[in-house]
Amino acid sequence: GKLDVVDNQISSDSGTFRARALFNNTDNSLWPGQFVNVRMQLRTIAGGVVIPTQAVMRGPDGEYVYIVKPDSTVAMQTVKSGVEVGDSNVQITEGLKGGERVVSEGQFRLKPGSKVTALKPGETPAPPTDAELKAAAQQDKGGGGRRGGGPR
């Protein structure tokens, strides 16, 4: 097909605009005047680094991600995001190199040096063992209590 006309008015409620294209409709799958939603690829950025949008965090000093180092610990890395790629990815223009792994879920519980386990897409983590639950309960008991000294 060929793009014929682009309307210069953008709909304020949907952020879309209208365009008209001419193409052969040999199988009569579209009716005359029927509207369809389309996506147009405007350009290809060679060598671009693309990550899931949810991996990018925003802090007081700008955008950052947690990168996974070879020893399975994480480090904060300042990044600069570029254009959106599809519905769920974003291009990173500065701060990451191709092949670096980033954390895309559970970042709010991380701090630099935390150990992580990578999961395959769609995989869920194993439930905690009894030993892990007991260790977590022991940690919670250590620092609790009232503030302000001893008993009244």
Short mmCIF file of N, CA and C in Angstrom, two decimals:
data_model
loop_
_atom_site.label_atom_id
_atom_site.label_comp_id
_atom_site.label_asym_id
_atom_site.label_seq_id
_atom_site.Cartn_x
_atom_site.Cartn_y
_atom_site.Cartn_z
N GLY A 1 0.80 -1.18 0.00
CA GLY A 1 0.00 0.00 0.00
C GLY A 1 0.85 1.25 0.00
N LYS A 2 0.17 2.37 -0.11
CA LYS A 2 0.84 3.67 -0.16
C LYS A 2 0.08 4.66 0.71
N LEU A 3 0.80 5.34 1.60
CA LEU A 3 0.20 6.37 2.44
C LEU A 3 -0.18 7.54 1.54
N ASP A 4 -1.45 7.95 1.60
CA ASP A 4 -1.96 8.98 0.69
C ASP A 4 -2.13 10.32 1.41
N VAL A 5 -2.82 10.33 2.57
CA VAL A 5 -3.12 11.58 3.27
C VAL A 5 -2.97 11.37 4.77
N VAL A 6 -2.40 12.35 5.47
CA VAL A 6 -2.32 12.34 6.92
C VAL A 6 -3.06 13.56 7.43
N ASP A 7 -4.04 13.35 8.32
CA ASP A 7 -4.80 14.44 8.92
C ASP A 7 -3.94 15.11 9.98
N ASN A 8 -3.90 16.44 9.99
CA ASN A 8 -3.04 17.14 10.96
C ASN A 8 -3.74 17.40 12.30
N GLN A 9 -4.96 16.91 12.49
CA GLN A 9 -5.65 17.08 13.77
C GLN A 9 -5.47 15.82 14.60
N ILE A 10 -4.99 16.01 15.84
CA ILE A 10 -4.79 14.89 16.75
C ILE A 10 -5.95 14.86 17.73
N SER A 11 -6.54 13.70 17.90
CA SER A 11 -7.66 13.53 18.83
C SER A 11 -7.15 13.70 20.26
N SER A 12 -7.77 14.61 21.02
CA SER A 12 -7.31 14.88 22.39
C SER A 12 -7.63 13.74 23.35
N ASP A 13 -8.67 12.97 23.08
CA ASP A 13 -9.01 11.89 24.00
C ASP A 13 -8.21 10.62 23.76
N SER A 14 -7.76 10.35 22.54
CA SER A 14 -7.02 9.12 22.29
C SER A 14 -5.58 9.34 21.85
N GLY A 15 -5.22 10.57 21.49
CA GLY A 15 -3.86 10.85 21.04
C GLY A 15 -3.56 10.28 19.67
N THR A 16 -4.58 10.02 18.89
CA THR A 16 -4.37 9.43 17.57
C THR A 16 -4.69 10.45 16.48
N PHE A 17 -4.30 10.13 15.27
CA PHE A 17 -4.67 10.94 14.12
C PHE A 17 -5.12 10.02 13.00
N ARG A 18 -5.77 10.61 12.03
CA ARG A 18 -6.29 9.81 10.93
C ARG A 18 -5.33 9.88 9.74
N ALA A 19 -5.25 8.77 9.02
CA ALA A 19 -4.45 8.70 7.81
C ALA A 19 -5.22 7.88 6.79
N ARG A 20 -4.92 8.14 5.52
CA ARG A 20 -5.56 7.36 4.47
C ARG A 20 -4.47 6.72 3.62
N ALA A 21 -4.65 5.44 3.38
CA ALA A 21 -3.71 4.70 2.54
C ALA A 21 -4.47 4.06 1.40
N LEU A 22 -3.79 3.87 0.31
CA LEU A 22 -4.37 3.20 -0.84
C LEU A 22 -3.65 1.88 -1.04
N PHE A 23 -4.43 0.80 -1.14
CA PHE A 23 -3.84 -0.51 -1.38
C PHE A 23 -4.89 -1.41 -2.01
N ASN A 24 -4.43 -2.46 -2.62
CA ASN A 24 -5.34 -3.42 -3.24
C ASN A 24 -6.07 -4.20 -2.15
N ASN A 25 -7.35 -4.38 -2.33
CA ASN A 25 -8.18 -5.14 -1.39
C ASN A 25 -8.78 -6.32 -2.16
N THR A 26 -7.89 -7.13 -2.71
CA THR A 26 -8.32 -8.20 -3.62
C THR A 26 -9.23 -9.23 -2.97
N ASP A 27 -9.07 -9.48 -1.67
CA ASP A 27 -9.92 -10.49 -1.01
C ASP A 27 -11.15 -9.87 -0.35
N ASN A 28 -11.37 -8.58 -0.56
CA ASN A 28 -12.53 -7.85 -0.02
C ASN A 28 -12.66 -8.00 1.49
N SER A 29 -11.54 -7.97 2.20
CA SER A 29 -11.58 -8.10 3.67
C SER A 29 -11.97 -6.79 4.34
N LEU A 30 -11.87 -5.66 3.63
CA LEU A 30 -12.28 -4.37 4.19
C LEU A 30 -13.41 -3.78 3.35
N TRP A 31 -14.32 -3.09 4.05
CA TRP A 31 -15.40 -2.40 3.37
C TRP A 31 -14.94 -0.99 3.05
N PRO A 32 -15.48 -0.37 2.02
CA PRO A 32 -15.13 1.03 1.74
C PRO A 32 -15.49 1.92 2.93
N GLY A 33 -14.54 2.77 3.36
CA GLY A 33 -14.77 3.68 4.47
C GLY A 33 -14.56 3.06 5.84
N GLN A 34 -14.19 1.79 5.89
CA GLN A 34 -13.96 1.12 7.18
C GLN A 34 -12.67 1.65 7.81
N PHE A 35 -12.68 1.81 9.13
CA PHE A 35 -11.50 2.28 9.84
C PHE A 35 -10.74 1.11 10.45
N VAL A 36 -9.44 1.19 10.45
CA VAL A 36 -8.59 0.18 11.08
C VAL A 36 -7.51 0.90 11.88
N ASN A 37 -7.01 0.24 12.92
CA ASN A 37 -5.88 0.75 13.67
C ASN A 37 -4.61 0.20 13.06
N VAL A 38 -3.64 1.05 12.85
CA VAL A 38 -2.37 0.64 12.24
C VAL A 38 -1.22 1.19 13.05
N ARG A 39 -0.07 0.56 12.90
CA ARG A 39 1.19 1.06 13.44
C ARG A 39 2.13 1.23 12.28
N MET A 40 2.81 2.37 12.27
CA MET A 40 3.78 2.63 11.22
C MET A 40 5.17 2.66 11.81
N GLN A 41 6.09 1.96 11.21
CA GLN A 41 7.48 2.04 11.62
C GLN A 41 8.10 3.20 10.87
N LEU A 42 8.54 4.20 11.63
CA LEU A 42 9.09 5.39 11.01
C LEU A 42 10.56 5.27 10.69
N ARG A 43 11.30 4.55 11.55
CA ARG A 43 12.72 4.37 11.31
C ARG A 43 13.22 3.19 12.12
N THR A 44 14.41 2.74 11.78
CA THR A 44 15.08 1.68 12.51
C THR A 44 16.37 2.25 13.05
N ILE A 45 16.61 2.07 14.34
CA ILE A 45 17.84 2.56 14.96
C ILE A 45 18.80 1.38 15.06
N ALA A 46 19.84 1.42 14.28
CA ALA A 46 20.81 0.31 14.25
C ALA A 46 21.59 0.26 15.56
N GLY A 47 21.74 -0.95 16.10
CA GLY A 47 22.53 -1.12 17.32
C GLY A 47 21.88 -0.56 18.57
N GLY A 48 20.58 -0.31 18.54
CA GLY A 48 19.89 0.23 19.69
C GLY A 48 19.74 -0.79 20.81
N VAL A 49 19.77 -0.32 22.05
CA VAL A 49 19.57 -1.17 23.22
C VAL A 49 18.13 -0.98 23.67
N VAL A 50 17.38 -2.07 23.76
CA VAL A 50 15.97 -2.02 24.12
C VAL A 50 15.74 -2.91 25.33
N ILE A 51 15.02 -2.38 26.34
CA ILE A 51 14.71 -3.14 27.55
C ILE A 51 13.23 -2.98 27.87
N PRO A 52 12.68 -3.84 28.75
CA PRO A 52 11.28 -3.66 29.16
C PRO A 52 11.09 -2.32 29.87
N THR A 53 9.99 -1.66 29.59
CA THR A 53 9.71 -0.35 30.18
C THR A 53 9.72 -0.40 31.70
N GLN A 54 9.19 -1.49 32.30
CA GLN A 54 9.08 -1.57 33.75
C GLN A 54 10.44 -1.70 34.43
N ALA A 55 11.52 -1.95 33.69
CA ALA A 55 12.85 -2.04 34.29
C ALA A 55 13.40 -0.66 34.64
N VAL A 56 12.89 0.40 34.00
CA VAL A 56 13.40 1.75 34.22
C VAL A 56 12.72 2.35 35.44
N MET A 57 13.54 2.74 36.42
CA MET A 57 13.04 3.37 37.64
C MET A 57 13.36 4.86 37.57
N ARG A 58 12.60 5.66 38.29
CA ARG A 58 12.86 7.10 38.32
C ARG A 58 13.15 7.52 39.74
N GLY A 59 14.27 8.20 39.92
CA GLY A 59 14.68 8.67 41.23
C GLY A 59 14.99 10.14 41.20
N PRO A 60 15.46 10.70 42.32
CA PRO A 60 15.74 12.14 42.38
C PRO A 60 16.85 12.58 41.42
N ASP A 61 17.73 11.66 41.04
CA ASP A 61 18.82 12.01 40.13
C ASP A 61 18.55 11.58 38.70
N GLY A 62 17.33 11.18 38.39
CA GLY A 62 16.97 10.78 37.04
C GLY A 62 16.62 9.31 36.94
N GLU A 63 16.71 8.77 35.75
CA GLU A 63 16.33 7.39 35.49
C GLU A 63 17.49 6.45 35.78
N TYR A 64 17.15 5.24 36.27
CA TYR A 64 18.17 4.23 36.52
C TYR A 64 17.58 2.85 36.38
N VAL A 65 18.45 1.87 36.24
CA VAL A 65 18.05 0.47 36.22
C VAL A 65 18.98 -0.28 37.15
N TYR A 66 18.56 -1.48 37.54
CA TYR A 66 19.45 -2.39 38.26
C TYR A 66 20.01 -3.36 37.23
N ILE A 67 21.33 -3.37 37.09
CA ILE A 67 21.96 -4.34 36.19
C ILE A 67 22.40 -5.54 37.01
N VAL A 68 22.36 -6.71 36.39
CA VAL A 68 22.76 -7.94 37.05
C VAL A 68 24.21 -8.22 36.65
N LYS A 69 25.09 -8.25 37.64
CA LYS A 69 26.51 -8.51 37.40
C LYS A 69 26.76 -10.01 37.28
N PRO A 70 27.95 -10.42 36.80
CA PRO A 70 28.23 -11.86 36.61
C PRO A 70 28.08 -12.70 37.88
N ASP A 71 28.28 -12.11 39.07
CA ASP A 71 28.14 -12.87 40.31
C ASP A 71 26.70 -12.89 40.84
N SER A 72 25.74 -12.49 40.00
CA SER A 72 24.29 -12.47 40.32
C SER A 72 23.93 -11.44 41.38
N THR A 73 24.78 -10.43 41.60
CA THR A 73 24.40 -9.30 42.45
C THR A 73 24.00 -8.16 41.53
N VAL A 74 23.32 -7.16 42.11
CA VAL A 74 22.85 -6.05 41.29
C VAL A 74 23.58 -4.77 41.63
N ALA A 75 23.60 -3.87 40.66
CA ALA A 75 24.18 -2.53 40.84
C ALA A 75 23.26 -1.54 40.14
N MET A 76 23.14 -0.35 40.73
CA MET A 76 22.34 0.69 40.10
C MET A 76 23.15 1.30 38.95
N GLN A 77 22.46 1.56 37.85
CA GLN A 77 23.11 2.17 36.69
C GLN A 77 22.22 3.29 36.17
N THR A 78 22.76 4.50 36.11
CA THR A 78 22.02 5.63 35.56
C THR A 78 21.88 5.45 34.06
N VAL A 79 20.68 5.69 33.53
CA VAL A 79 20.42 5.54 32.11
C VAL A 79 19.64 6.74 31.59
N LYS A 80 19.60 6.84 30.29
CA LYS A 80 18.77 7.85 29.63
C LYS A 80 17.92 7.10 28.62
N SER A 81 16.60 7.23 28.75
CA SER A 81 15.71 6.50 27.84
C SER A 81 15.45 7.33 26.59
N GLY A 82 15.15 6.61 25.52
CA GLY A 82 14.86 7.24 24.24
C GLY A 82 13.41 7.01 23.88
N VAL A 83 13.18 6.48 22.70
CA VAL A 83 11.83 6.31 22.19
C VAL A 83 11.21 5.02 22.69
N GLU A 84 9.88 4.99 22.75
CA GLU A 84 9.17 3.77 23.09
C GLU A 84 9.23 2.82 21.91
N VAL A 85 9.36 1.54 22.22
CA VAL A 85 9.41 0.52 21.19
C VAL A 85 8.25 -0.43 21.46
N GLY A 86 7.20 -0.32 20.67
CA GLY A 86 6.01 -1.12 20.91
C GLY A 86 5.30 -0.64 22.17
N ASP A 87 4.53 -1.55 22.77
CA ASP A 87 3.75 -1.18 23.94
C ASP A 87 4.49 -1.36 25.25
N SER A 88 5.55 -2.17 25.27
CA SER A 88 6.13 -2.53 26.56
C SER A 88 7.66 -2.45 26.62
N ASN A 89 8.28 -1.78 25.67
CA ASN A 89 9.74 -1.66 25.67
C ASN A 89 10.15 -0.21 25.43
N VAL A 90 11.39 0.09 25.81
CA VAL A 90 11.92 1.43 25.62
C VAL A 90 13.38 1.33 25.18
N GLN A 91 13.79 2.23 24.33
CA GLN A 91 15.17 2.29 23.90
C GLN A 91 15.99 3.01 24.97
N ILE A 92 17.20 2.54 25.23
CA ILE A 92 18.11 3.20 26.16
C ILE A 92 19.23 3.83 25.34
N THR A 93 19.36 5.15 25.42
CA THR A 93 20.35 5.85 24.60
C THR A 93 21.69 5.99 25.30
N GLU A 94 21.70 5.97 26.64
CA GLU A 94 22.95 6.10 27.39
C GLU A 94 22.87 5.25 28.66
N GLY A 95 24.01 4.64 29.02
CA GLY A 95 24.10 3.95 30.29
C GLY A 95 24.12 2.44 30.22
N LEU A 96 23.69 1.84 29.12
CA LEU A 96 23.70 0.38 28.98
C LEU A 96 24.37 -0.02 27.68
N LYS A 97 24.98 -1.19 27.72
CA LYS A 97 25.55 -1.78 26.51
C LYS A 97 24.71 -3.00 26.15
N GLY A 98 24.74 -3.37 24.89
CA GLY A 98 24.03 -4.56 24.45
C GLY A 98 24.52 -5.79 25.20
N GLY A 99 23.61 -6.65 25.61
CA GLY A 99 23.97 -7.87 26.32
C GLY A 99 23.92 -7.76 27.83
N GLU A 100 23.88 -6.54 28.38
CA GLU A 100 23.76 -6.40 29.84
C GLU A 100 22.36 -6.81 30.26
N ARG A 101 22.26 -7.50 31.39
CA ARG A 101 20.97 -7.94 31.91
C ARG A 101 20.47 -6.93 32.93
N VAL A 102 19.16 -6.66 32.91
CA VAL A 102 18.55 -5.74 33.85
C VAL A 102 17.43 -6.44 34.60
N VAL A 103 17.12 -5.93 35.78
CA VAL A 103 16.03 -6.46 36.60
C VAL A 103 14.74 -5.79 36.15
N SER A 104 13.72 -6.59 35.85
CA SER A 104 12.45 -6.02 35.38
C SER A 104 11.30 -6.24 36.35
N GLU A 105 11.51 -7.02 37.41
CA GLU A 105 10.46 -7.23 38.43
C GLU A 105 11.10 -7.26 39.81
N GLY A 106 10.41 -6.66 40.78
CA GLY A 106 10.87 -6.71 42.17
C GLY A 106 11.95 -5.71 42.52
N GLN A 107 12.15 -4.67 41.70
CA GLN A 107 13.23 -3.71 41.96
C GLN A 107 13.05 -2.93 43.26
N PHE A 108 11.82 -2.76 43.71
CA PHE A 108 11.57 -1.95 44.91
C PHE A 108 12.16 -2.59 46.16
N ARG A 109 12.42 -3.88 46.14
CA ARG A 109 13.00 -4.56 47.31
C ARG A 109 14.52 -4.68 47.22
N LEU A 110 15.11 -4.13 46.17
CA LEU A 110 16.55 -4.29 45.97
C LEU A 110 17.35 -3.12 46.50
N LYS A 111 18.60 -3.39 46.76
CA LYS A 111 19.59 -2.36 47.04
C LYS A 111 20.89 -2.84 46.38
N PRO A 112 21.81 -1.95 46.08
CA PRO A 112 23.05 -2.39 45.44
C PRO A 112 23.73 -3.50 46.23
N GLY A 113 24.14 -4.55 45.54
CA GLY A 113 24.79 -5.70 46.16
C GLY A 113 23.84 -6.85 46.47
N SER A 114 22.52 -6.62 46.33
CA SER A 114 21.56 -7.71 46.57
C SER A 114 21.79 -8.83 45.57
N LYS A 115 21.59 -10.05 46.03
CA LYS A 115 21.73 -11.23 45.16
C LYS A 115 20.38 -11.53 44.54
N VAL A 116 20.37 -11.82 43.24
CA VAL A 116 19.13 -12.11 42.53
C VAL A 116 19.25 -13.43 41.78
N THR A 117 18.10 -14.00 41.46
CA THR A 117 18.03 -15.21 40.66
C THR A 117 17.23 -14.89 39.41
N ALA A 118 17.83 -15.11 38.25
CA ALA A 118 17.14 -14.82 36.99
C ALA A 118 16.11 -15.91 36.70
N LEU A 119 14.93 -15.49 36.27
CA LEU A 119 13.87 -16.41 35.88
C LEU A 119 13.63 -16.30 34.39
N LYS A 120 13.23 -17.39 33.80
CA LYS A 120 12.87 -17.37 32.38
C LYS A 120 11.52 -16.67 32.23
N PRO A 121 11.22 -16.12 31.05
CA PRO A 121 9.91 -15.48 30.85
C PRO A 121 8.78 -16.44 31.20
N GLY A 122 7.84 -15.96 32.03
CA GLY A 122 6.69 -16.76 32.44
C GLY A 122 6.95 -17.66 33.63
N GLU A 123 8.20 -17.81 34.03
CA GLU A 123 8.54 -18.67 35.16
C GLU A 123 8.27 -17.92 36.46
N THR A 124 7.78 -18.63 37.49
CA THR A 124 7.53 -18.02 38.79
C THR A 124 8.55 -18.55 39.79
N PRO A 125 8.90 -17.73 40.78
CA PRO A 125 9.87 -18.20 41.77
C PRO A 125 9.31 -19.32 42.62
N ALA A 126 10.19 -20.16 43.12
CA ALA A 126 9.79 -21.26 44.00
C ALA A 126 9.33 -20.68 45.33
N PRO A 127 8.36 -21.31 45.99
CA PRO A 127 7.93 -20.81 47.30
C PRO A 127 9.08 -20.94 48.31
N PRO A 128 9.11 -20.06 49.33
CA PRO A 128 10.20 -20.13 50.30
C PRO A 128 10.16 -21.43 51.09
N THR A 129 11.33 -21.92 51.45
CA THR A 129 11.44 -23.14 52.25
C THR A 129 11.16 -22.81 53.71
N ASP A 130 10.96 -23.84 54.53
CA ASP A 130 10.74 -23.62 55.96
C ASP A 130 11.93 -22.92 56.59
N ALA A 131 13.14 -23.29 56.19
CA ALA A 131 14.35 -22.67 56.74
C ALA A 131 14.39 -21.18 56.39
N GLU A 132 14.02 -20.81 55.16
CA GLU A 132 14.01 -19.40 54.76
C GLU A 132 12.95 -18.62 55.54
N LEU A 133 11.80 -19.23 55.77
CA LEU A 133 10.76 -18.56 56.55
C LEU A 133 11.19 -18.34 57.99
N LYS A 134 11.86 -19.35 58.60
CA LYS A 134 12.34 -19.21 59.97
C LYS A 134 13.42 -18.13 60.06
N ALA A 135 14.31 -18.09 59.08
CA ALA A 135 15.37 -17.07 59.08
C ALA A 135 14.77 -15.67 58.96
N ALA A 136 13.75 -15.52 58.13
CA ALA A 136 13.10 -14.21 57.98
C ALA A 136 12.38 -13.82 59.26
N ALA A 137 11.75 -14.78 59.93
CA ALA A 137 11.06 -14.49 61.19
C ALA A 137 12.06 -14.07 62.27
N GLN A 138 13.25 -14.69 62.30
CA GLN A 138 14.28 -14.32 63.26
C GLN A 138 14.78 -12.90 63.01
N GLN A 139 14.90 -12.52 61.75
CA GLN A 139 15.34 -11.16 61.41
C GLN A 139 14.33 -10.14 61.89
N ASP A 140 13.05 -10.45 61.74
CA ASP A 140 12.00 -9.52 62.15
C ASP A 140 11.97 -9.31 63.66
N LYS A 141 12.34 -10.32 64.44
CA LYS A 141 12.30 -10.20 65.90
C LYS A 141 13.43 -9.33 66.43
N GLY A 142 14.53 -9.23 65.71
CA GLY A 142 15.72 -8.57 66.22
C GLY A 142 15.58 -7.09 66.50
N GLY A 143 14.94 -6.30 65.66
CA GLY A 143 14.99 -4.84 65.84
C GLY A 143 13.69 -4.22 66.24
N GLY A 144 12.67 -4.98 66.54
CA GLY A 144 11.35 -4.41 66.84
C GLY A 144 11.28 -3.85 68.23
N GLY A 145 10.08 -3.58 68.69
CA GLY A 145 9.85 -3.11 70.05
C GLY A 145 9.56 -1.61 70.10
N ARG A 146 9.30 -1.14 71.34
CA ARG A 146 8.99 0.28 71.53
C ARG A 146 10.24 1.11 71.49
N ARG A 147 10.06 2.36 71.17
CA ARG A 147 11.17 3.30 71.18
C ARG A 147 11.14 4.11 72.46
N GLY A 148 12.31 4.63 72.82
CA GLY A 148 12.32 5.53 73.96
C GLY A 148 12.83 4.90 75.24
N GLY A 149 13.59 3.86 75.16
CA GLY A 149 14.19 3.32 76.38
C GLY A 149 13.48 2.10 76.89
N GLY A 150 13.57 1.93 78.20
CA GLY A 150 13.09 0.73 78.85
C GLY A 150 11.61 0.80 79.19
N PRO A 151 11.19 -0.11 80.07
CA PRO A 151 9.78 -0.20 80.45
C PRO A 151 9.36 1.01 81.26
N ARG A 152 8.08 1.27 81.29
CA ARG A 152 7.54 2.41 82.04
C ARG A 152 7.17 2.02 83.43
#
